[in-house]
PDB file of C-alpha atoms in Angstrom:
ATOM      1  CA  MET A 102      52.989 264.413 182.977  1.00 58.00           C
ATOM      2  CA  GLY A 103      52.852 260.705 183.738  1.00 68.00           C
ATOM      3  CA  THR A 104      52.996 259.787 179.690  1.00 76.00           C
ATOM      4  CA  PRO A 105      56.135 258.547 179.081  1.00 79.00           C
ATOM      5  CA  SER A 106      56.568 256.492 182.272  1.00 87.00           C
ATOM      6  CA  VAL A 107      52.833 254.825 181.541  1.00 90.00           C
ATOM      7  CA  LEU A 108      53.833 254.591 177.701  1.00 91.00           C
ATOM      8  CA  TRP A 109      57.023 252.522 179.304  1.00 92.00           C
ATOM      9  CA  ASN A 110      54.955 250.430 181.311  1.00 92.00           C
ATOM     10  CA  VAL A 111      52.573 249.300 178.307  1.00 93.00           C
ATOM     11  CA  ALA A 112      55.839 248.851 176.213  1.00 93.00           C
ATOM     12  CA  LYS A 113      57.514 246.505 179.120  1.00 93.00           C
ATOM     13  CA  LYS A 114      53.876 244.541 179.349  1.00 94.00           C
ATOM     14  CA  CYS A 115      53.535 244.060 175.136  1.00 95.00           C
ATOM     15  CA  PHE A 116      57.541 242.981 174.951  1.00 95.00           C
ATOM     16  CA  THR A 117      56.824 240.448 178.042  1.00 95.00           C
ATOM     17  CA  VAL A 118      53.493 238.861 176.539  1.00 95.00           C
ATOM     18  CA  GLY A 119      55.359 239.064 173.223  1.00 94.00           C
ATOM     19  CA  VAL A 120      57.990 236.665 174.270  1.00 95.00           C
ATOM     20  CA  ILE A 121      55.900 234.388 176.189  1.00 94.00           C
ATOM     21  CA  SER A 122      53.815 233.845 173.356  1.00 91.00           C
ATOM     22  CA  LEU A 123      56.676 233.144 171.067  1.00 90.00           C
ATOM     23  CA  THR A 124      58.145 230.875 173.546  1.00 90.00           C
ATOM     24  CA  VAL A 125      54.832 228.905 173.957  1.00 89.00           C
ATOM     25  CA  SER A 126      54.302 229.037 169.964  1.00 87.00           C
ATOM     26  CA  ASP A 127      57.473 227.752 169.520  1.00 86.00           C
ATOM     27  CA  LEU A 128      58.012 224.870 172.067  1.00 87.00           C
ATOM     28  CA  PHE A 129      54.150 224.055 173.151  1.00 89.00           C
ATOM     29  CA  SER A 130      51.861 224.927 170.768  1.00 90.00           C
ATOM     30  CA  SER A 131      50.358 227.017 167.889  1.00 90.00           C
ATOM     31  CA  ILE A 132      47.244 227.546 166.025  1.00 90.00           C
ATOM     32  CA  VAL A 133      47.693 227.432 161.988  1.00 89.00           C
ATOM     33  CA  PRO A 134      45.411 228.064 158.982  1.00 89.00           C
ATOM     34  CA  VAL A 135      44.801 225.096 156.840  1.00 89.00           C
ATOM     35  CA  ARG A 136      44.821 225.936 153.136  1.00 87.00           C
ATOM     36  CA  GLY A 137      43.753 223.628 150.541  1.00 85.00           C
ATOM     37  CA  ALA A 138      41.534 221.088 149.661  1.00 84.00           C
ATOM     38  CA  SER A 139      44.103 218.360 149.994  1.00 88.00           C
ATOM     39  CA  MET A 140      42.624 216.972 153.702  1.00 88.00           C
ATOM     40  CA  SER A 141      39.075 217.332 152.953  1.00 85.00           C
ATOM     41  CA  PRO A 142      37.038 215.920 154.657  1.00 85.00           C
ATOM     42  CA  THR A 143      39.299 216.307 157.570  1.00 86.00           C
ATOM     43  CA  PHE A 144      39.717 219.702 157.130  1.00 86.00           C
ATOM     44  CA  ASN A 145      38.031 222.462 154.333  1.00 81.00           C
ATOM     45  CA  PRO A 146      35.323 220.366 153.524  1.00 79.00           C
ATOM     46  CA  LYS A 147      34.125 223.040 151.248  1.00 76.00           C
ATOM     47  CA  THR A 148      36.829 223.841 149.085  1.00 64.00           C
ATOM     48  CA  ASN A 149      37.399 227.555 147.792  1.00 61.00           C
ATOM     49  CA  SER A 150      41.133 227.109 146.899  1.00 57.00           C
ATOM     50  CA  LEU A 151      41.650 230.454 145.053  1.00 61.00           C
ATOM     51  CA  LEU A 152      40.682 232.843 148.290  1.00 64.00           C
ATOM     52  CA  GLU A 153      42.239 233.128 151.618  1.00 62.00           C
ATOM     53  CA  SER A 154      39.242 232.936 153.289  1.00 69.00           C
ATOM     54  CA  LEU A 155      37.581 233.543 157.300  1.00 71.00           C
ATOM     55  CA  SER A 156      36.404 229.742 156.416  1.00 74.00           C
ATOM     56  CA  ASP A 157      39.442 228.287 156.396  1.00 80.00           C
ATOM     57  CA  ASP A 158      39.878 225.888 159.412  1.00 84.00           C
ATOM     58  CA  ARG A 159      42.052 226.934 162.328  1.00 88.00           C
ATOM     59  CA  VAL A 160      44.093 223.853 163.700  1.00 91.00           C
ATOM     60  CA  LEU A 161      46.000 223.405 166.898  1.00 91.00           C
ATOM     61  CA  VAL A 162      49.418 222.162 166.114  1.00 92.00           C
ATOM     62  CA  GLU A 163      51.392 220.986 169.034  1.00 92.00           C
ATOM     63  CA  LYS A 164      55.017 220.754 169.009  1.00 92.00           C
ATOM     64  CA  LEU A 165      55.657 218.326 172.010  1.00 90.00           C
ATOM     65  CA  CYS A 166      56.324 215.265 169.876  1.00 88.00           C
ATOM     66  CA  LEU A 167      59.565 217.447 168.484  1.00 89.00           C
ATOM     67  CA  SER A 168      61.443 215.850 171.521  1.00 89.00           C
ATOM     68  CA  ASN A 169      62.216 212.207 170.019  1.00 88.00           C
ATOM     69  CA  TYR A 170      60.208 212.329 166.967  1.00 91.00           C
ATOM     70  CA  LYS A 171      58.061 209.364 167.958  1.00 91.00           C
ATOM     71  CA  PHE A 172      54.988 209.431 165.542  1.00 92.00           C
ATOM     72  CA  SER A 173      52.385 207.050 164.834  1.00 91.00           C
ATOM     73  CA  HIS A 174      50.410 205.581 161.796  1.00 91.00           C
ATOM     74  CA  GLY A 175      47.755 208.233 161.130  1.00 91.00           C
ATOM     75  CA  ASP A 176      49.041 211.428 163.311  1.00 91.00           C
ATOM     76  CA  VAL A 177      48.553 214.762 160.810  1.00 93.00           C
ATOM     77  CA  ILE A 178      51.486 216.652 160.785  1.00 93.00           C
ATOM     78  CA  VAL A 179      52.953 220.260 159.948  1.00 94.00           C
ATOM     79  CA  PHE A 180      56.143 220.021 158.255  1.00 94.00           C
ATOM     80  CA  CYS A 181      58.377 221.838 156.002  1.00 93.00           C
ATOM     81  CA  SER A 182      58.374 221.161 152.079  1.00 93.00           C
ATOM     82  CA  PRO A 183      61.338 219.200 150.939  1.00 92.00           C
ATOM     83  CA  ASP A 184      61.385 221.285 147.685  1.00 90.00           C
ATOM     84  CA  ASN A 185      60.580 224.557 149.410  1.00 90.00           C
ATOM     85  CA  HIS A 186      61.850 225.018 153.069  1.00 89.00           C
ATOM     86  CA  LYS A 187      59.587 228.341 153.269  1.00 91.00           C
ATOM     87  CA  GLU A 188      56.230 226.416 152.608  1.00 91.00           C
ATOM     88  CA  LYS A 189      54.392 224.092 155.149  1.00 93.00           C
ATOM     89  CA  HIS A 190      52.095 221.399 154.653  1.00 94.00           C
ATOM     90  CA  ILE A 191      49.643 219.557 156.508  1.00 94.00           C
ATOM     91  CA  LYS A 192      48.813 215.735 155.901  1.00 94.00           C
ATOM     92  CA  ARG A 193      48.961 212.680 157.439  1.00 93.00           C
ATOM     93  CA  ILE A 194      51.643 209.993 157.801  1.00 93.00           C
ATOM     94  CA  VAL A 195      51.146 206.573 156.012  1.00 91.00           C
ATOM     95  CA  GLY A 196      54.178 205.075 156.565  1.00 91.00           C
ATOM     96  CA  LEU A 197      56.836 205.113 158.983  1.00 92.00           C
ATOM     97  CA  PRO A 198      60.917 204.241 158.620  1.00 93.00           C
ATOM     98  CA  GLY A 199      60.943 200.613 157.627  1.00 91.00           C
ATOM     99  CA  ASP A 200      57.443 199.911 156.263  1.00 89.00           C
ATOM    100  CA  TRP A 201      56.597 199.109 152.827  1.00 92.00           C
ATOM    101  CA  VAL A 202      53.923 201.465 151.211  1.00 90.00           C
ATOM    102  CA  GLY A 203      51.979 200.561 148.073  1.00 88.00           C
ATOM    103  CA  THR A 204      51.441 202.994 145.264  1.00 85.00           C
ATOM    104  CA  ILE A 205      49.895 202.755 142.153  1.00 84.00           C
ATOM    105  CA  TYR A 206      53.083 201.568 140.066  1.00 84.00           C
ATOM    106  CA  ASP A 207      55.279 199.892 142.700  1.00 86.00           C
ATOM    107  CA  VAL A 208      56.288 199.503 146.673  1.00 90.00           C
ATOM    108  CA  VAL A 209      58.125 201.761 148.257  1.00 91.00           C
ATOM    109  CA  HIS A 210      60.767 201.009 151.096  1.00 92.00           C
ATOM    110  CA  ILE A 211      60.837 203.914 153.472  1.00 92.00           C
ATOM    111  CA  PRO A 212      64.393 204.272 154.713  1.00 92.00           C
ATOM    112  CA  GLU A 213      65.329 205.185 158.528  1.00 92.00           C
ATOM    113  CA  GLY A 214      64.620 208.671 159.511  1.00 92.00           C
ATOM    114  CA  HIS A 215      61.820 209.311 157.160  1.00 94.00           C
ATOM    115  CA  CYS A 216      58.031 209.069 156.709  1.00 94.00           C
ATOM    116  CA  TRP A 217      55.407 208.506 153.976  1.00 94.00           C
ATOM    117  CA  VAL A 218      52.659 211.218 154.043  1.00 93.00           C
ATOM    118  CA  GLU A 219      49.488 211.399 151.626  1.00 92.00           C
ATOM    119  CA  GLY A 220      46.468 213.935 152.061  1.00 92.00           C
ATOM    120  CA  ASP A 221      43.238 212.465 152.748  1.00 90.00           C
ATOM    121  CA  ASN A 222      42.176 213.726 149.249  1.00 88.00           C
ATOM    122  CA  LEU A 223      43.896 211.847 146.907  1.00 88.00           C
ATOM    123  CA  ALA A 224      42.433 213.104 143.682  1.00 88.00           C
ATOM    124  CA  SER A 225      43.599 216.754 144.632  1.00 88.00           C
ATOM    125  CA  SER A 226      47.164 216.027 147.178  1.00 90.00           C
ATOM    126  CA  LEU A 227      50.465 216.845 146.719  1.00 91.00           C
ATOM    127  CA  ASP A 228      52.491 214.804 149.045  1.00 90.00           C
ATOM    128  CA  SER A 229      54.871 212.059 149.127  1.00 92.00           C
ATOM    129  CA  ARG A 230      53.615 210.491 145.683  1.00 91.00           C
ATOM    130  CA  SER A 231      55.020 213.526 143.904  1.00 90.00           C
ATOM    131  CA  PHE A 232      57.968 214.381 146.242  1.00 90.00           C
ATOM    132  CA  GLY A 233      58.902 210.854 148.099  1.00 91.00           C
ATOM    133  CA  PRO A 234      59.668 210.186 151.783  1.00 94.00           C
ATOM    134  CA  VAL A 235      60.030 213.180 153.778  1.00 94.00           C
ATOM    135  CA  PRO A 236      62.386 213.018 156.342  1.00 94.00           C
ATOM    136  CA  LEU A 237      61.310 213.385 160.331  1.00 94.00           C
ATOM    137  CA  GLY A 238      64.059 216.226 160.633  1.00 93.00           C
ATOM    138  CA  LEU A 239      61.270 218.326 158.592  1.00 94.00           C
ATOM    139  CA  VAL A 240      58.587 217.999 160.971  1.00 94.00           C
ATOM    140  CA  LYS A 241      57.222 220.812 162.580  1.00 93.00           C
ATOM    141  CA  GLY A 242      54.309 219.892 165.058  1.00 93.00           C
ATOM    142  CA  ARG A 243      51.070 217.367 165.000  1.00 93.00           C
ATOM    143  CA  VAL A 244      47.717 218.661 165.123  1.00 92.00           C
ATOM    144  CA  THR A 245      45.701 217.553 167.651  1.00 92.00           C
ATOM    145  CA  HIS A 246      42.511 219.452 167.378  1.00 90.00           C
ATOM    146  CA  ILE A 247      40.186 221.655 164.929  1.00 90.00           C
ATOM    147  CA  LEU A 248      39.466 225.060 166.607  1.00 88.00           C
ATOM    148  CA  TRP A 249      37.978 226.926 164.013  1.00 83.00           C
ATOM    149  CA  PRO A 250      34.970 227.271 162.644  1.00 84.00           C
ATOM    150  CA  PRO A 251      32.964 226.734 165.991  1.00 84.00           C
ATOM    151  CA  ASN A 252      30.450 223.971 164.599  1.00 84.00           C
ATOM    152  CA  ARG A 253      33.347 221.903 163.492  1.00 83.00           C
ATOM    153  CA  VAL A 254      35.484 221.982 166.552  1.00 86.00           C
ATOM    154  CA  SER A 255      36.871 218.301 167.627  1.00 85.00           C
ATOM    155  CA  SER A 256      39.943 216.560 168.277  1.00 85.00           C
ATOM    156  CA  ILE A 257      42.039 214.434 164.987  1.00 85.00           C
ATOM    157  CA  GLU A 258      41.948 210.709 165.004  1.00 85.00           C
ATOM    158  CA  ARG A 259      44.113 209.105 163.597  1.00 85.00           C
ATOM    159  CA  LYS A 260      43.065 206.995 160.433  1.00 82.00           C
ATOM    160  CA  THR A 261      45.097 204.215 158.665  1.00 81.00           C
ATOM    161  CA  SER A 262      44.698 202.238 155.832  1.00 75.00           C
ATOM    162  CA  ARG A 263      46.309 198.966 156.657  1.00 69.00           C
ATOM    163  CA  ASN A 264      45.450 197.499 153.435  1.00 68.00           C
ATOM    164  CA  ARG A 265      48.221 199.563 151.552  1.00 71.00           C
ATOM    165  CA  VAL A 266      50.839 199.377 154.243  1.00 73.00           C
ATOM    166  CA  SER A 267      52.891 196.921 155.409  1.00 74.00           C
ATOM    167  CA  PRO A 268      55.031 197.106 158.746  1.00 68.00           C
ATOM    168  CA  SER A 269      58.563 196.341 159.239  1.00 61.00           C
TER     169      SER A 269
ATOM    170  CA  MET B 201      85.377 217.008 159.954  1.00 85.00           C
ATOM    171  CA  LEU B 202      88.995 216.309 160.189  1.00 85.00           C
ATOM    172  CA  PRO B 203      91.202 218.438 159.565  1.00 83.00           C
ATOM    173  CA  THR B 204      88.652 221.707 160.140  1.00 86.00           C
ATOM    174  CA  LEU B 205      87.477 220.340 163.705  1.00 85.00           C
ATOM    175  CA  ASN B 206      88.991 217.976 166.197  1.00 85.00           C
ATOM    176  CA  ILE B 207      87.104 214.333 166.897  1.00 83.00           C
ATOM    177  CA  THR B 208      85.814 215.745 170.133  1.00 84.00           C
ATOM    178  CA  GLY B 209      86.096 218.303 172.275  1.00 84.00           C
ATOM    179  CA  ASP B 210      85.917 221.203 169.995  1.00 88.00           C
ATOM    180  CA  VAL B 211      83.116 223.761 171.289  1.00 90.00           C
ATOM    181  CA  VAL B 212      81.622 226.224 168.249  1.00 90.00           C
ATOM    182  CA  LEU B 213      79.612 229.086 167.918  1.00 91.00           C
ATOM    183  CA  VAL B 214      76.503 228.552 165.784  1.00 92.00           C
ATOM    184  CA  GLU B 215      74.473 231.194 164.463  1.00 92.00           C
ATOM    185  CA  HIS B 216      70.647 230.686 163.505  1.00 92.00           C
ATOM    186  CA  LEU B 217      70.174 233.439 161.349  1.00 90.00           C
ATOM    187  CA  SER B 218      71.884 233.176 158.069  1.00 90.00           C
ATOM    188  CA  HIS B 219      69.967 230.186 156.926  1.00 89.00           C
ATOM    189  CA  ARG B 220      66.299 231.948 157.118  1.00 89.00           C
ATOM    190  CA  ILE B 221      67.616 234.770 155.356  1.00 91.00           C
ATOM    191  CA  GLY B 222      68.966 232.747 152.505  1.00 87.00           C
ATOM    192  CA  LYS B 223      72.369 233.828 152.988  1.00 88.00           C
ATOM    193  CA  LEU B 224      74.129 230.286 153.124  1.00 90.00           C
ATOM    194  CA  GLY B 225      76.538 229.231 150.207  1.00 88.00           C
ATOM    195  CA  SER B 226      78.911 226.646 149.559  1.00 90.00           C
ATOM    196  CA  GLY B 227      81.782 226.295 151.442  1.00 91.00           C
ATOM    197  CA  ASP B 228      79.703 227.179 154.513  1.00 91.00           C
ATOM    198  CA  LEU B 229      80.146 225.251 157.510  1.00 93.00           C
ATOM    199  CA  VAL B 230      76.335 224.026 159.036  1.00 94.00           C
ATOM    200  CA  LEU B 231      75.094 222.718 161.263  1.00 94.00           C
ATOM    201  CA  VAL B 232      72.067 220.008 159.956  1.00 94.00           C
ATOM    202  CA  ARG B 233      69.533 217.780 161.606  1.00 94.00           C
ATOM    203  CA  SER B 234      70.327 214.213 159.999  1.00 94.00           C
ATOM    204  CA  PRO B 235      68.057 212.751 157.290  1.00 93.00           C
ATOM    205  CA  LEU B 236      68.775 209.545 158.713  1.00 93.00           C
ATOM    206  CA  ASP B 237      67.761 210.110 162.366  1.00 92.00           C
ATOM    207  CA  PRO B 238      66.297 213.150 163.510  1.00 92.00           C
ATOM    208  CA  ASN B 239      67.700 213.061 166.983  1.00 93.00           C
ATOM    209  CA  ARG B 240      70.808 213.634 165.747  1.00 92.00           C
ATOM    210  CA  THR B 241      72.565 216.606 164.627  1.00 93.00           C
ATOM    211  CA  LEU B 242      75.626 216.693 162.135  1.00 92.00           C
ATOM    212  CA  THR B 243      78.132 219.183 161.475  1.00 93.00           C
ATOM    213  CA  LYS B 244      79.773 219.356 157.477  1.00 94.00           C
ATOM    214  CA  ARG B 245      80.139 221.802 154.823  1.00 94.00           C
ATOM    215  CA  ILE B 246      77.760 222.887 152.245  1.00 94.00           C
ATOM    216  CA  VAL B 247      79.440 221.874 148.602  1.00 93.00           C
ATOM    217  CA  ALA B 248      77.135 222.788 146.453  1.00 93.00           C
ATOM    218  CA  MET B 249      73.873 224.536 146.196  1.00 93.00           C
ATOM    219  CA  GLU B 250      70.315 224.049 144.581  1.00 91.00           C
ATOM    220  CA  GLY B 251      70.895 223.795 140.206  1.00 91.00           C
ATOM    221  CA  ASP B 252      74.746 223.109 140.709  1.00 91.00           C
ATOM    222  CA  ARG B 253      76.209 220.049 139.465  1.00 93.00           C
ATOM    223  CA  VAL B 254      78.347 218.136 141.656  1.00 91.00           C
ATOM    224  CA  THR B 255      80.843 215.643 140.924  1.00 90.00           C
ATOM    225  CA  PHE B 256      81.686 212.811 143.507  1.00 87.00           C
ATOM    226  CA  SER B 257      82.904 209.446 144.084  1.00 83.00           C
ATOM    227  CA  LEU B 258      81.974 207.206 146.563  1.00 76.00           C
ATOM    228  CA  ASP B 259      85.075 205.787 147.091  1.00 74.00           C
ATOM    229  CA  PRO B 260      88.094 207.922 147.586  1.00 71.00           C
ATOM    230  CA  THR B 261      90.441 205.373 147.129  1.00 75.00           C
ATOM    231  CA  ARG B 262      89.807 204.983 144.140  1.00 72.00           C
ATOM    232  CA  SER B 263      90.083 207.709 142.010  1.00 69.00           C
ATOM    233  CA  PHE B 264      88.310 206.053 138.538  1.00 73.00           C
ATOM    234  CA  SER B 265      84.452 205.468 139.878  1.00 76.00           C
ATOM    235  CA  SER B 266      82.946 208.788 140.057  1.00 83.00           C
ATOM    236  CA  ARG B 267      79.362 210.296 139.374  1.00 87.00           C
ATOM    237  CA  SER B 268      77.875 213.475 138.652  1.00 90.00           C
ATOM    238  CA  LEU B 269      74.192 214.854 139.347  1.00 92.00           C
ATOM    239  CA  VAL B 270      72.578 218.243 139.670  1.00 94.00           C
ATOM    240  CA  VAL B 271      71.582 219.113 142.815  1.00 93.00           C
ATOM    241  CA  PRO B 272      67.625 219.268 142.792  1.00 93.00           C
ATOM    242  CA  LYS B 273      65.757 222.516 143.533  1.00 92.00           C
ATOM    243  CA  GLY B 274      65.429 223.081 148.075  1.00 92.00           C
ATOM    244  CA  HIS B 275      68.462 220.941 148.519  1.00 94.00           C
ATOM    245  CA  VAL B 276      71.935 221.212 149.178  1.00 94.00           C
ATOM    246  CA  TRP B 277      74.913 219.195 148.985  1.00 95.00           C
ATOM    247  CA  ILE B 278      77.112 218.655 152.444  1.00 94.00           C
ATOM    248  CA  GLN B 279      79.942 216.490 152.489  1.00 93.00           C
ATOM    249  CA  GLY B 280      82.662 216.077 155.628  1.00 92.00           C
ATOM    250  CA  ASP B 281      85.911 217.510 155.504  1.00 91.00           C
ATOM    251  CA  ASN B 282      87.321 214.115 156.077  1.00 90.00           C
ATOM    252  CA  LEU B 283      85.833 212.136 152.999  1.00 87.00           C
ATOM    253  CA  TYR B 284      87.210 208.953 154.071  1.00 87.00           C
ATOM    254  CA  VAL B 285      85.191 208.263 156.962  1.00 88.00           C
ATOM    255  CA  SER B 286      82.312 211.184 156.472  1.00 89.00           C
ATOM    256  CA  ARG B 287      78.592 209.969 155.770  1.00 90.00           C
ATOM    257  CA  ASP B 288      76.994 213.065 154.076  1.00 91.00           C
ATOM    258  CA  SER B 289      75.262 213.394 150.662  1.00 92.00           C
ATOM    259  CA  ARG B 290      77.467 210.645 149.112  1.00 90.00           C
ATOM    260  CA  HIS B 291      75.943 208.271 151.251  1.00 90.00           C
ATOM    261  CA  PHE B 292      72.277 209.750 151.707  1.00 91.00           C
ATOM    262  CA  GLY B 293      71.728 212.252 148.637  1.00 91.00           C
ATOM    263  CA  PRO B 294      70.808 215.546 149.026  1.00 94.00           C
ATOM    264  CA  LEU B 295      69.947 217.329 152.002  1.00 93.00           C
ATOM    265  CA  PRO B 296      66.229 219.560 152.027  1.00 94.00           C
ATOM    266  CA  TYR B 297      67.148 223.000 153.019  1.00 94.00           C
ATOM    267  CA  GLY B 298      64.710 222.912 155.537  1.00 93.00           C
ATOM    268  CA  LEU B 299      67.324 220.634 157.787  1.00 94.00           C
ATOM    269  CA  ILE B 300      69.874 223.563 158.364  1.00 94.00           C
ATOM    270  CA  GLU B 301      69.550 224.172 161.206  1.00 93.00           C
ATOM    271  CA  GLY B 302      72.313 226.925 161.859  1.00 93.00           C
ATOM    272  CA  LYS B 303      75.914 227.794 160.531  1.00 94.00           C
ATOM    273  CA  VAL B 304      78.577 227.350 162.529  1.00 93.00           C
ATOM    274  CA  PHE B 305      81.090 230.685 162.375  1.00 91.00           C
ATOM    275  CA  MET B 306      83.700 230.788 165.436  1.00 90.00           C
ATOM    276  CA  ARG B 307      85.200 227.897 167.826  1.00 90.00           C
ATOM    277  CA  VAL B 308      86.099 229.046 171.278  1.00 89.00           C
ATOM    278  CA  TRP B 309      87.550 225.847 172.470  1.00 84.00           C
ATOM    279  CA  PRO B 310      90.271 224.361 172.779  1.00 86.00           C
ATOM    280  CA  PRO B 311      91.866 227.645 173.528  1.00 86.00           C
ATOM    281  CA  ASN B 312      94.826 227.354 171.449  1.00 86.00           C
ATOM    282  CA  SER B 313      92.599 227.114 168.308  1.00 84.00           C
ATOM    283  CA  PHE B 314      90.075 229.672 169.356  1.00 87.00           C
ATOM    284  CA  GLY B 315      89.054 231.942 165.988  1.00 85.00           C
ATOM    285  CA  LEU B 316      86.356 232.215 162.941  1.00 86.00           C
ATOM    286  CA  LEU B 317      86.031 228.874 161.414  1.00 81.00           C
ATOM    287  CA  GLY B 318      84.998 228.319 157.786  1.00 59.00           C
TER     288      GLY B 318
END
């Protein structure tokens, strides 16, 4: 009867919704699950690192900061891993270009265009202490809010450790 | 990037699919985000992929000062075609693969050098 045209209308609407949501997700903000315990207690305070579960935190990542790559100390960012571009990590910015950051063994100068990231849970976090400063071009967004689970919905605050970082 | 590209005024076509499906190799012209300034994009050529050994000299006018290293996992080695004035991996080190934005495959302007590149 009119079934082909109904299907066509549904297909058109799905395509439009798909294109719009892809654009919003690429340019404005998207929702991302957090895996692992490297950012405890900020994200995933109860660790269950073996199973990908519904209890993982879901966070809102905003991409408007990518227009000029201006970040502040204490921002939580999503970035591509320097060792494997298919993996993304979520860590906190501890050092910005020009800063001197103290690690256990020595003091590192952050070069131009790079940042120093560390997880909040230093005991189990793979971060700049292992792979060095991260180029800012690898940053894919900044985390602003936790959206899931509902009892932990909140906005992310900037936490800085002034005793280890000497600004330029 | 002389002599491949002119100093200014060239318009090229860049495709954004090859780097996502892992079809980039040495010899490709790529558009990358600069590791020294995330607001700038550079056009360079991939000289070596991860795992390759690259030998280079920081000062091409003195051929006897050369260094050699292996490109680490997840990185590529890029160089400009004009080694004398290019700032590339010889200065800032291997480039993480995630900074690659696209592959240059064709020049459309100026019209007398219209054609495939690379």
